[in-house]
């Protein structure tokens, strides 16, 4: 069967390896770019992280919903989250390894803190482009991991309204990011 953008998700869910190869060929450059952005100092971790991204795509494709997001954006989000996780793990490992020398440990801890602060600042800078109510929704849903049902109760909104606001916000952020 010929794999295309139209049937790749369906074929991934059927565990068709050709679909995974299509994803790697089509989105490999995007994944590599995102992973390199976070792990430019750690070549071994970069390759491992890239492999893990595609493993997550293969293993968790059943969680992907075409109504909520495009495959490209979902894969980009998986890559970002994995790369950030890898960087945190690497910096924590470096901090543990250098525990024999207090100064080195302090340096690695400082680097870890700087990373966390930088990431928080980048996220906040992006979110500041959204209206306050959407900004709060994004924080709750994406950063704090609140479930839709909890947000429905908390905000008094239907899940459809929540998904629509998240979708509009993502489009707005995507537009800003491209510029």
Tab-separated table of C-alpha atoms in Angstrom:
chain	number	residue	atom	x	y	z
A	1	UNK	CA	0.000	0.000	0.000
A	2	UNK	CA	1.231	3.467	-0.901
A	3	UNK	CA	1.659	5.658	2.195
A	4	UNK	CA	0.617	9.293	1.890
A	5	UNK	CA	-0.262	12.222	4.122
A	6	UNK	CA	-3.904	11.149	3.908
A	7	UNK	CA	-3.435	7.607	5.214
A	8	UNK	CA	-0.263	7.757	7.290
A	9	UNK	CA	-2.042	8.057	10.659
A	10	UNK	CA	-4.362	5.167	9.883
A	11	UNK	CA	-1.431	3.032	8.749
A	12	UNK	CA	0.634	3.934	11.819
A	13	UNK	CA	-2.260	2.833	14.012
A	14	UNK	CA	-2.229	-0.475	12.099
A	15	UNK	CA	1.519	-0.679	12.880
A	16	UNK	CA	2.544	-0.545	9.227
A	17	UNK	CA	6.320	-0.050	9.244
A	18	UNK	CA	6.170	1.693	5.874
A	19	UNK	CA	4.088	4.395	7.550
A	20	UNK	CA	6.803	4.905	10.157
A	21	UNK	CA	9.394	5.161	7.389
A	22	UNK	CA	7.184	7.756	5.679
A	23	UNK	CA	7.034	9.760	8.933
A	24	UNK	CA	10.812	9.568	9.337
A	25	UNK	CA	11.381	10.644	5.730
A	26	UNK	CA	8.794	13.427	5.885
A	27	UNK	CA	9.331	14.818	9.388
A	28	UNK	CA	12.894	13.698	10.163
A	29	UNK	CA	14.346	17.113	9.345
A	30	UNK	CA	11.834	18.860	11.584
A	31	UNK	CA	12.515	16.476	14.469
A	32	UNK	CA	16.272	16.811	14.024
A	33	UNK	CA	16.030	20.619	14.018
A	34	UNK	CA	13.952	20.696	17.212
A	35	UNK	CA	16.148	18.176	19.030
A	36	UNK	CA	19.361	19.964	17.995
A	37	UNK	CA	17.944	23.228	19.315
A	38	UNK	CA	17.914	21.799	22.842
A	39	UNK	CA	20.711	19.227	22.725
A	40	UNK	CA	23.334	20.957	20.579
A	41	UNK	CA	26.024	20.234	23.196
A	42	UNK	CA	25.207	16.548	23.589
A	43	UNK	CA	25.647	14.550	20.345
A	44	UNK	CA	25.002	11.115	21.879
A	45	UNK	CA	21.806	12.290	23.504
A	46	UNK	CA	20.672	13.946	20.263
A	47	UNK	CA	20.656	10.709	18.295
A	48	UNK	CA	19.047	8.774	21.131
A	49	UNK	CA	16.402	11.463	21.552
A	50	UNK	CA	15.576	11.497	17.835
A	51	UNK	CA	15.108	7.725	17.946
A	52	UNK	CA	12.910	8.063	21.026
A	53	UNK	CA	10.740	10.672	19.305
A	54	UNK	CA	9.958	8.257	16.497
A	55	UNK	CA	9.421	5.448	18.990
A	56	UNK	CA	6.846	7.608	20.799
A	57	UNK	CA	5.162	8.411	17.481
A	58	UNK	CA	4.985	4.673	16.736
A	59	UNK	CA	3.925	3.641	20.225
A	60	UNK	CA	1.535	6.492	21.093
A	61	UNK	CA	-0.087	7.196	17.724
A	62	UNK	CA	-3.393	5.995	19.190
A	63	UNK	CA	-3.415	9.123	21.381
A	64	UNK	CA	-3.166	11.423	18.355
A	65	UNK	CA	-6.439	13.105	17.377
A	66	UNK	CA	-6.660	14.645	13.907
A	67	UNK	CA	-9.469	16.893	15.127
A	68	UNK	CA	-7.237	18.567	17.704
A	69	UNK	CA	-3.958	18.933	15.832
A	70	UNK	CA	-2.038	18.172	12.659
A	71	UNK	CA	0.381	15.250	12.600
A	72	UNK	CA	3.277	17.639	11.947
A	73	UNK	CA	2.485	19.755	15.013
A	74	UNK	CA	1.936	16.678	17.182
A	75	UNK	CA	5.315	15.254	16.149
A	76	UNK	CA	6.955	18.656	16.761
A	77	UNK	CA	5.439	18.755	20.259
A	78	UNK	CA	6.655	15.207	20.972
A	79	UNK	CA	10.148	16.210	19.793
A	80	UNK	CA	10.197	19.351	21.953
A	81	UNK	CA	9.051	17.529	25.066
A	82	UNK	CA	11.509	14.663	24.547
A	83	UNK	CA	14.428	17.021	23.897
A	84	UNK	CA	13.649	19.053	27.016
A	85	UNK	CA	13.381	15.842	29.057
A	86	UNK	CA	16.719	14.640	27.702
A	87	UNK	CA	18.408	17.941	28.495
A	88	UNK	CA	17.067	17.924	32.053
A	89	UNK	CA	18.213	14.328	32.556
A	90	UNK	CA	21.646	15.089	31.121
A	91	UNK	CA	22.131	18.143	33.322
A	92	UNK	CA	21.002	16.226	36.403
A	93	UNK	CA	23.378	13.399	35.523
A	94	UNK	CA	26.235	15.865	35.098
A	95	UNK	CA	25.379	17.393	38.465
A	96	UNK	CA	25.480	13.957	40.130
A	97	UNK	CA	28.715	12.948	38.401
A	98	UNK	CA	30.497	16.063	39.526
A	99	UNK	CA	29.353	15.781	43.142
A	100	UNK	CA	32.951	15.053	44.163
A	101	UNK	CA	33.828	18.635	43.325
A	102	UNK	CA	31.419	21.159	44.831
A	103	UNK	CA	32.281	23.894	42.314
A	104	UNK	CA	31.528	21.680	39.312
A	105	UNK	CA	28.262	20.582	40.866
A	106	UNK	CA	27.294	24.197	41.416
A	107	UNK	CA	28.086	25.008	37.789
A	108	UNK	CA	25.906	22.155	36.485
A	109	UNK	CA	23.125	23.040	38.894
A	110	UNK	CA	23.322	26.641	37.704
A	111	UNK	CA	23.142	25.450	34.090
A	112	UNK	CA	20.061	23.366	34.918
A	113	UNK	CA	18.410	26.321	36.635
A	114	UNK	CA	19.263	28.593	33.702
A	115	UNK	CA	17.685	26.079	31.329
A	116	UNK	CA	14.498	25.937	33.365
A	117	UNK	CA	14.333	29.731	33.597
A	118	UNK	CA	15.031	30.105	29.868
A	119	UNK	CA	12.309	27.624	28.992
A	120	UNK	CA	9.838	29.326	31.311
A	121	UNK	CA	10.686	32.723	29.824
A	122	UNK	CA	10.291	31.432	26.255
A	123	UNK	CA	6.916	29.909	27.048
A	124	UNK	CA	5.720	33.037	28.849
A	125	UNK	CA	6.921	35.244	25.999
A	126	UNK	CA	4.907	33.177	23.535
A	127	UNK	CA	1.857	33.063	25.784
A	128	UNK	CA	1.931	36.840	26.266
A	129	UNK	CA	0.744	37.147	22.674
A	130	UNK	CA	-2.562	35.534	23.643
A	131	UNK	CA	-5.517	37.165	25.393
A	132	UNK	CA	-5.401	36.619	29.161
A	133	UNK	CA	-8.207	34.046	29.292
A	134	UNK	CA	-6.542	31.991	26.548
A	135	UNK	CA	-3.152	32.391	28.219
A	136	UNK	CA	-4.595	30.972	31.446
A	137	UNK	CA	-6.251	28.128	29.531
A	138	UNK	CA	-2.935	27.276	27.832
A	139	UNK	CA	-1.105	27.268	31.160
A	140	UNK	CA	-3.696	25.007	32.744
A	141	UNK	CA	-3.966	22.574	29.838
A	142	UNK	CA	-0.415	22.398	28.503
A	143	UNK	CA	1.860	23.367	31.386
A	144	UNK	CA	-0.060	22.066	34.380
A	145	UNK	CA	-1.561	19.117	32.510
A	146	UNK	CA	-5.130	19.673	33.644
A	147	UNK	CA	-7.651	17.384	31.990
A	148	UNK	CA	-10.428	18.785	29.831
A	149	UNK	CA	-13.114	17.628	32.266
A	150	UNK	CA	-11.462	19.524	35.113
A	151	UNK	CA	-11.197	22.625	32.934
A	152	UNK	CA	-14.871	22.319	31.972
A	153	UNK	CA	-15.812	22.488	35.654
A	154	UNK	CA	-13.229	25.121	36.554
A	155	UNK	CA	-14.061	27.489	33.678
A	156	UNK	CA	-17.703	26.598	33.121
A	157	UNK	CA	-17.029	25.882	29.435
A	158	UNK	CA	-17.825	22.900	27.250
A	159	UNK	CA	-15.004	20.730	25.927
A	160	UNK	CA	-15.826	21.970	22.415
A	161	UNK	CA	-15.257	25.581	23.461
A	162	UNK	CA	-12.040	24.618	25.251
A	163	UNK	CA	-10.685	22.765	22.205
A	164	UNK	CA	-11.705	25.634	19.916
A	165	UNK	CA	-9.898	28.194	22.087
A	166	UNK	CA	-6.821	25.971	22.278
A	167	UNK	CA	-6.907	25.490	18.509
A	168	UNK	CA	-7.264	29.218	17.814
A	169	UNK	CA	-4.478	29.967	20.270
A	170	UNK	CA	-2.171	27.413	18.659
A	171	UNK	CA	-2.890	28.933	15.242
A	172	UNK	CA	-2.133	32.394	16.588
A	173	UNK	CA	1.127	31.191	18.171
A	174	UNK	CA	2.084	29.293	15.021
A	175	UNK	CA	1.547	32.445	12.966
A	176	UNK	CA	3.750	34.454	15.355
A	177	UNK	CA	6.378	31.728	15.412
A	178	UNK	CA	6.603	31.678	11.612
A	179	UNK	CA	7.144	35.449	11.535
